[in-house]
Amino acid sequence: MLKVLDTAELGTWVEAIIKAHDVIGIQARADKFDFGPLAKVQDLRLDYDVSLNAPKRFFLLPDEKLFTFKKDEAKSAQAAEPFVLFGVHPYDLIALRQLDKLFEMDNPDVHYLSRRAKAIVVAVDVQKPSAHVFAGCLGFEHVEDSYDILLTKIGNEYLADAATAAGEKLIALGKGFTKADDTHLAARKKIWDENKQALRRHELKPNKAQITAQLEKSYDHKIWKEKARLCFSCGSCNLVCPTCYCFDVADRLNWDLASGERVRTWDGCMLEDFATVAGPHNFRNQREARYRHRYYRKGKYVPDKIGEFSCVGCGRCIGACVTHIANPVEVYNAIMEA
Amino acid sequence: MGKIALKDIYLPETATAVAIRQLTPTEKCFEFKLDSGKSLGHMPGQFAEISLFGIGEAPISISSPPHGEPTFEMGIRQVGSLTGALHRLSVGDKIGVRGPYGTTFPVTTAMKGKDILFVCAGIGMIPLRSAIKYVLSHRKEYGKIHILSGTRTPAFRLFSDELEQWGKVDGVRLLETVDQPDDGWKGNVGVITTLFSKISFDPKNTVALIVGPPVMYKFALLELRKLEMSYANVYVSLERKMKCGVGKCGHCQINGLYACQDGPVFRYSDIAETREAI
Ligand SMILES: Cc1cc2nc3c(=O)[nH]c(=O)nc-3n(C[C@H](O)[C@H](O)[C@H](O)COP(=O)(O)OP(=O)(O)OC[C@H]3O[C@@H](n4cnc5c(N)ncnc54)[C@H](O)[C@@H]3O)c2cc1C
Ligand code: SF4
Ligand code: SF4
Ligand code: FES
């Protein structure tokens, strides 16, 4: 269902949504932006450049209860509440689509999937490119599925594309929506084309398939050692990445020493002991091995698994790395030069 | 999003310790019985995630062969917090179990009708015992059997009582070695690869299963290569850090492979080119 809404009417509509649902929305945090509970419509900033944290954290919680136990009895913790996630950029939605596949395949993960099933996602096309975004080089500047509603700002109007029944219900909460026509679709197409150029703050030379193919023969490339020399294994690049989903599992015991919970927490392959087993023996002892693993995972291992390139070009890691070595564009450009 | 899976892949079922015996100064053998009364349903080579609530969870190989009963055995080395707590268990205590997980030794496929070479280095005896006992209880389906076993010292010989029994079975040749002998030791001394020169087998008609500490594989594989054994007939079981056992947490990756799903048992020819494997 395609509708248009005057930007002046957006506030009333979002207010109605806030009344009816728990809303997580994109908002300002000092001079940056992030997602958080949206209390009032004035806080919503659909003109943001990039969110500090990727929206994955509402589905794969940074610290998540898997089950509670009492002595020898365990009870699965699955109490996901429905919510509306408002303002997701296309590249981040593509990252979520990948996580959906990964958590669904082989052994479905009920914790992640039940949160996803209960969330209504309102995506928004990028209005202001961030400093390091390169999603345009990957074709991830726009998205044509996986949202409940996609909003695109066209002049003084928002084109609202509801792809699901839940999306249509949200639109029904608004007043002043009018019918869209072909000119709106043409205008959206134009914005997608423009964003393909605008979301290229770094220029990736090879295409996705070329990178995946080249990685087949780049294991001993000098770039890994060169870059990893400056890596201090802080894991920031893992933390901010919308497609990183590795986790650790541990138990927390209550004061009664009988009850407690098993939790999973985010983990990162760049951290020194990620692959260390009892012994101790670290299967990725060298920084360069860990550094290489991350780029192989984005460029080859996960693509081989799900058929999609697993760096979405958000550029967050580029900004997060204090030693300026975490730019996937530099890495993938370098391996093409043998 | 589509339908929601109802089963929680992280939620263990419970089992009760029904027998515990000390194997070596650092290893104990536990027999557990699933409280559901069902059989674990594993095949040799697979592992399960074992937990003690409040302490944690770890992957442990299933050391008994499949037998349709609700009981199964595990040999556990005490190395840290969970394995330490497991060693303090008494008969009647409960544990959490998820599994079985992972790939199996090819006892019903590639090994059928072949001569079998078991190379059990140290704690590698624990997962291999399941396959050895399976093969011995289906003795007629396999050819000649060699069992090579190596430990640090005689005190660390695992399942030593059973070893002697195995050695007496028709067509089974058992050879043992220790890195460092003690006063009573009359057998071979040296690392496990020194046993290869003491046996003769037809490399064309033999399937080898090798399990041991990470450092051992390179040497054992090299020896087998010298004996003109094809890597397509060699199976290894690889240990990695594992936090989920079900292909999600990312910890067990060997390049693009997942040790918990694509392994722990690998046909060596499939991973010979995988850089992080051995
Ligand atoms: C497929 C598979 C099958 C296995 N089968 C068996 C089996 O049959 N029997 C068996 O006994 N074991 C088996 N293991 C190994 C077993 O899983 C580990 O010994 C167990 O996870 C250790 O858990 P823990 O809590 O006791 O040790 P932890 O307390 O986690 O650690 C133990 C020791 O390891 C070292 N260590 C661990 N983590 C780190 C770190 N991050 N940094 C530095 N050092 C560290 C330390 O020296 C520490 O004292 C298997 C493993 C795999 C993957
Ligand atoms: S952010 Fe930079 S320094 Fe930190 S782990 Fe990543 S590459 Fe290394
Ligand atoms: S690797 Fe960097 S640019 Fe690519 S998706 Fe992850 S954080 Fe974004
Ligand atoms: S143990 Fe978690 S992915 Fe293999």
PDB file of N, CA, C and O in Angstrom, chain A residues 192-223:
ATOM      1  N   TRP A 192      16.752   6.921  -4.704  1.00  0.00           N
ATOM      2  CA  TRP A 192      17.606   5.729  -4.583  1.00  0.00           C
ATOM      3  C   TRP A 192      18.847   5.875  -5.469  1.00  0.00           C
ATOM      4  O   TRP A 192      19.954   5.558  -5.045  1.00  0.00           O
ATOM      5  N   ASP A 193      18.640   6.333  -6.685  1.00  0.00           N
ATOM      6  CA  ASP A 193      19.774   6.518  -7.600  1.00  0.00           C
ATOM      7  C   ASP A 193      20.748   7.557  -7.055  1.00  0.00           C
ATOM      8  O   ASP A 193      21.968   7.382  -7.116  1.00  0.00           O
ATOM      9  N   GLU A 194      20.200   8.632  -6.524  1.00  0.00           N
ATOM     10  CA  GLU A 194      21.060   9.671  -5.947  1.00  0.00           C
ATOM     11  C   GLU A 194      21.822   9.129  -4.740  1.00  0.00           C
ATOM     12  O   GLU A 194      23.016   9.404  -4.566  1.00  0.00           O
ATOM     13  N   ASN A 195      21.102   8.370  -3.903  1.00  0.00           N
ATOM     14  CA  ASN A 195      21.763   7.825  -2.716  1.00  0.00           C
ATOM     15  C   ASN A 195      22.861   6.836  -3.083  1.00  0.00           C
ATOM     16  O   ASN A 195      23.846   6.695  -2.365  1.00  0.00           O
ATOM     17  N   LYS A 196      22.685   6.160  -4.194  1.00  0.00           N
ATOM     18  CA  LYS A 196      23.719   5.230  -4.649  1.00  0.00           C
ATOM     19  C   LYS A 196      25.036   5.983  -4.856  1.00  0.00           C
ATOM     20  O   LYS A 196      26.106   5.465  -4.587  1.00  0.00           O
ATOM     21  N   GLN A 197      24.945   7.212  -5.304  1.00  0.00           N
ATOM     22  CA  GLN A 197      26.136   8.045  -5.472  1.00  0.00           C
ATOM     23  C   GLN A 197      26.546   8.723  -4.167  1.00  0.00           C
ATOM     24  O   GLN A 197      27.730   8.813  -3.841  1.00  0.00           O
ATOM     25  N   ALA A 198      25.554   9.184  -3.402  1.00  0.00           N
ATOM     26  CA  ALA A 198      25.859   9.961  -2.190  1.00  0.00           C
ATOM     27  C   ALA A 198      26.418   9.093  -1.065  1.00  0.00           C
ATOM     28  O   ALA A 198      27.221   9.554  -0.255  1.00  0.00           O
ATOM     29  N   LEU A 199      25.988   7.841  -1.011  1.00  0.00           N
ATOM     30  CA  LEU A 199      26.435   6.974   0.080  1.00  0.00           C
ATOM     31  C   LEU A 199      27.720   6.249  -0.328  1.00  0.00           C
ATOM     32  O   LEU A 199      27.820   5.024  -0.311  1.00  0.00           O
ATOM     33  N   ARG A 200      28.692   7.034  -0.735  1.00  0.00           N
ATOM     34  CA  ARG A 200      29.987   6.519  -1.199  1.00  0.00           C
ATOM     35  C   ARG A 200      31.089   7.411  -0.689  1.00  0.00           C
ATOM     36  O   ARG A 200      31.837   7.976  -1.472  1.00  0.00           O
ATOM     37  N   ARG A 201      31.206   7.530   0.610  1.00  0.00           N
ATOM     38  CA  ARG A 201      32.259   8.389   1.154  1.00  0.00           C
ATOM     39  C   ARG A 201      33.620   7.731   0.986  1.00  0.00           C
ATOM     40  O   ARG A 201      34.653   8.370   1.091  1.00  0.00           O
ATOM     41  N   HIS A 202      33.606   6.436   0.763  1.00  0.00           N
ATOM     42  CA  HIS A 202      34.831   5.713   0.401  1.00  0.00           C
ATOM     43  C   HIS A 202      34.493   4.942  -0.861  1.00  0.00           C
ATOM     44  O   HIS A 202      33.389   4.437  -0.997  1.00  0.00           O
ATOM     45  N   GLU A 203      35.445   4.851  -1.767  1.00  0.00           N
ATOM     46  CA  GLU A 203      35.153   4.222  -3.051  1.00  0.00           C
ATOM     47  C   GLU A 203      35.707   2.797  -3.085  1.00  0.00           C
ATOM     48  O   GLU A 203      36.919   2.579  -3.123  1.00  0.00           O
ATOM     49  N   LEU A 204      34.800   1.849  -3.058  1.00  0.00           N
ATOM     50  CA  LEU A 204      35.183   0.447  -3.127  1.00  0.00           C
ATOM     51  C   LEU A 204      35.343   0.076  -4.594  1.00  0.00           C
ATOM     52  O   LEU A 204      34.403   0.200  -5.375  1.00  0.00           O
ATOM     53  N   LYS A 205      36.527  -0.399  -4.960  1.00  0.00           N
ATOM     54  CA  LYS A 205      36.763  -0.679  -6.383  1.00  0.00           C
ATOM     55  C   LYS A 205      36.122  -1.990  -6.848  1.00  0.00           C
ATOM     56  O   LYS A 205      35.401  -2.009  -7.825  1.00  0.00           O
ATOM     57  N   PRO A 206      36.369  -3.109  -6.169  1.00  0.00           N
ATOM     58  CA  PRO A 206      35.747  -4.362  -6.644  1.00  0.00           C
ATOM     59  C   PRO A 206      34.272  -4.435  -6.248  1.00  0.00           C
ATOM     60  O   PRO A 206      33.848  -3.748  -5.314  1.00  0.00           O
ATOM     61  N   ASN A 207      33.521  -5.277  -6.948  1.00  0.00           N
ATOM     62  CA  ASN A 207      32.149  -5.516  -6.506  1.00  0.00           C
ATOM     63  C   ASN A 207      32.137  -6.688  -5.516  1.00  0.00           C
ATOM     64  O   ASN A 207      33.162  -7.309  -5.269  1.00  0.00           O
ATOM     65  N   LYS A 208      30.952  -6.987  -4.977  1.00  0.00           N
ATOM     66  CA  LYS A 208      30.857  -7.971  -3.899  1.00  0.00           C
ATOM     67  C   LYS A 208      31.367  -9.340  -4.338  1.00  0.00           C
ATOM     68  O   LYS A 208      32.138  -9.989  -3.622  1.00  0.00           O
ATOM     69  N   ALA A 209      30.944  -9.771  -5.516  1.00  0.00           N
ATOM     70  CA  ALA A 209      31.340 -11.103  -5.996  1.00  0.00           C
ATOM     71  C   ALA A 209      32.848 -11.171  -6.211  1.00  0.00           C
ATOM     72  O   ALA A 209      33.489 -12.194  -5.928  1.00  0.00           O
ATOM     73  N   GLN A 210      33.421 -10.074  -6.696  1.00  0.00           N
ATOM     74  CA  GLN A 210      34.873 -10.051  -6.920  1.00  0.00           C
ATOM     75  C   GLN A 210      35.627 -10.178  -5.601  1.00  0.00           C
ATOM     76  O   GLN A 210      36.660 -10.849  -5.526  1.00  0.00           O
ATOM     77  N   ILE A 211      35.113  -9.515  -4.560  1.00  0.00           N
ATOM     78  CA  ILE A 211      35.779  -9.594  -3.253  1.00  0.00           C
ATOM     79  C   ILE A 211      35.738 -11.030  -2.736  1.00  0.00           C
ATOM     80  O   ILE A 211      36.755 -11.596  -2.330  1.00  0.00           O
ATOM     81  N   THR A 212      34.553 -11.624  -2.777  1.00  0.00           N
ATOM     82  CA  THR A 212      34.409 -12.995  -2.283  1.00  0.00           C
ATOM     83  C   THR A 212      35.350 -13.932  -3.044  1.00  0.00           C
ATOM     84  O   THR A 212      36.011 -14.782  -2.440  1.00  0.00           O
ATOM     85  N   ALA A 213      35.435 -13.751  -4.348  1.00  0.00           N
ATOM     86  CA  ALA A 213      36.307 -14.606  -5.155  1.00  0.00           C
ATOM     87  C   ALA A 213      37.775 -14.341  -4.836  1.00  0.00           C
ATOM     88  O   ALA A 213      38.577 -15.276  -4.705  1.00  0.00           O
ATOM     89  N   GLN A 214      38.140 -13.063  -4.683  1.00  0.00           N
ATOM     90  CA  GLN A 214      39.541 -12.716  -4.430  1.00  0.00           C
ATOM     91  C   GLN A 214      40.015 -13.228  -3.071  1.00  0.00           C
ATOM     92  O   GLN A 214      41.173 -13.620  -2.916  1.00  0.00           O
ATOM     93  N   LEU A 215      39.110 -13.254  -2.087  1.00  0.00           N
ATOM     94  CA  LEU A 215      39.489 -13.715  -0.749  1.00  0.00           C
ATOM     95  C   LEU A 215      39.939 -15.178  -0.780  1.00  0.00           C
ATOM     96  O   LEU A 215      40.730 -15.611   0.053  1.00  0.00           O
ATOM     97  N   GLU A 216      39.435 -15.912  -1.738  1.00  0.00           N
ATOM     98  CA  GLU A 216      39.847 -17.302  -1.926  1.00  0.00           C
ATOM     99  C   GLU A 216      41.371 -17.417  -1.973  1.00  0.00           C
ATOM    100  O   GLU A 216      41.946 -18.387  -1.525  1.00  0.00           O
ATOM    101  N   LYS A 217      42.027 -16.379  -2.520  1.00  0.00           N
ATOM    102  CA  LYS A 217      43.483 -16.457  -2.688  1.00  0.00           C
ATOM    103  C   LYS A 217      44.241 -15.328  -1.990  1.00  0.00           C
ATOM    104  O   LYS A 217      45.332 -14.971  -2.385  1.00  0.00           O
ATOM    105  N   SER A 218      43.655 -14.777  -0.948  1.00  0.00           N
ATOM    106  CA  SER A 218      44.297 -13.632  -0.283  1.00  0.00           C
ATOM    107  C   SER A 218      44.735 -13.920   1.145  1.00  0.00           C
ATOM    108  O   SER A 218      45.063 -13.000   1.895  1.00  0.00           O
ATOM    109  N   TYR A 219      44.736 -15.186   1.516  1.00  0.00           N
ATOM    110  CA  TYR A 219      45.022 -15.543   2.908  1.00  0.00           C
ATOM    111  C   TYR A 219      46.396 -15.046   3.357  1.00  0.00           C
ATOM    112  O   TYR A 219      46.575 -14.646   4.498  1.00  0.00           O
ATOM    113  N   ASP A 220      47.344 -15.047   2.463  1.00  0.00           N
ATOM    114  CA  ASP A 220      48.702 -14.639   2.838  1.00  0.00           C
ATOM    115  C   ASP A 220      49.042 -13.224   2.383  1.00  0.00           C
ATOM    116  O   ASP A 220      50.211 -12.841   2.343  1.00  0.00           O
ATOM    117  N   HIS A 221      48.037 -12.445   2.041  1.00  0.00           N
ATOM    118  CA  HIS A 221      48.281 -11.067   1.598  1.00  0.00           C
ATOM    119  C   HIS A 221      48.941 -10.251   2.710  1.00  0.00           C
ATOM    120  O   HIS A 221      48.658 -10.445   3.890  1.00  0.00           O
ATOM    121  N   LYS A 222      49.796  -9.322   2.306  1.00  0.00           N
ATOM    122  CA  LYS A 222      50.540  -8.554   3.314  1.00  0.00           C
ATOM    123  C   LYS A 222      49.664  -7.590   4.104  1.00  0.00           C
ATOM    124  O   LYS A 222      50.022  -7.150   5.192  1.00  0.00           O
ATOM    125  N   ILE A 223      48.496  -7.275   3.572  1.00  0.00           N
ATOM    126  CA  ILE A 223      47.617  -6.299   4.226  1.00  0.00           C
ATOM    127  C   ILE A 223      47.249  -6.702   5.657  1.00  0.00           C
ATOM    128  O   ILE A 223      47.138  -5.865   6.543  1.00  0.00           O
TER     129      ILE A 223
END
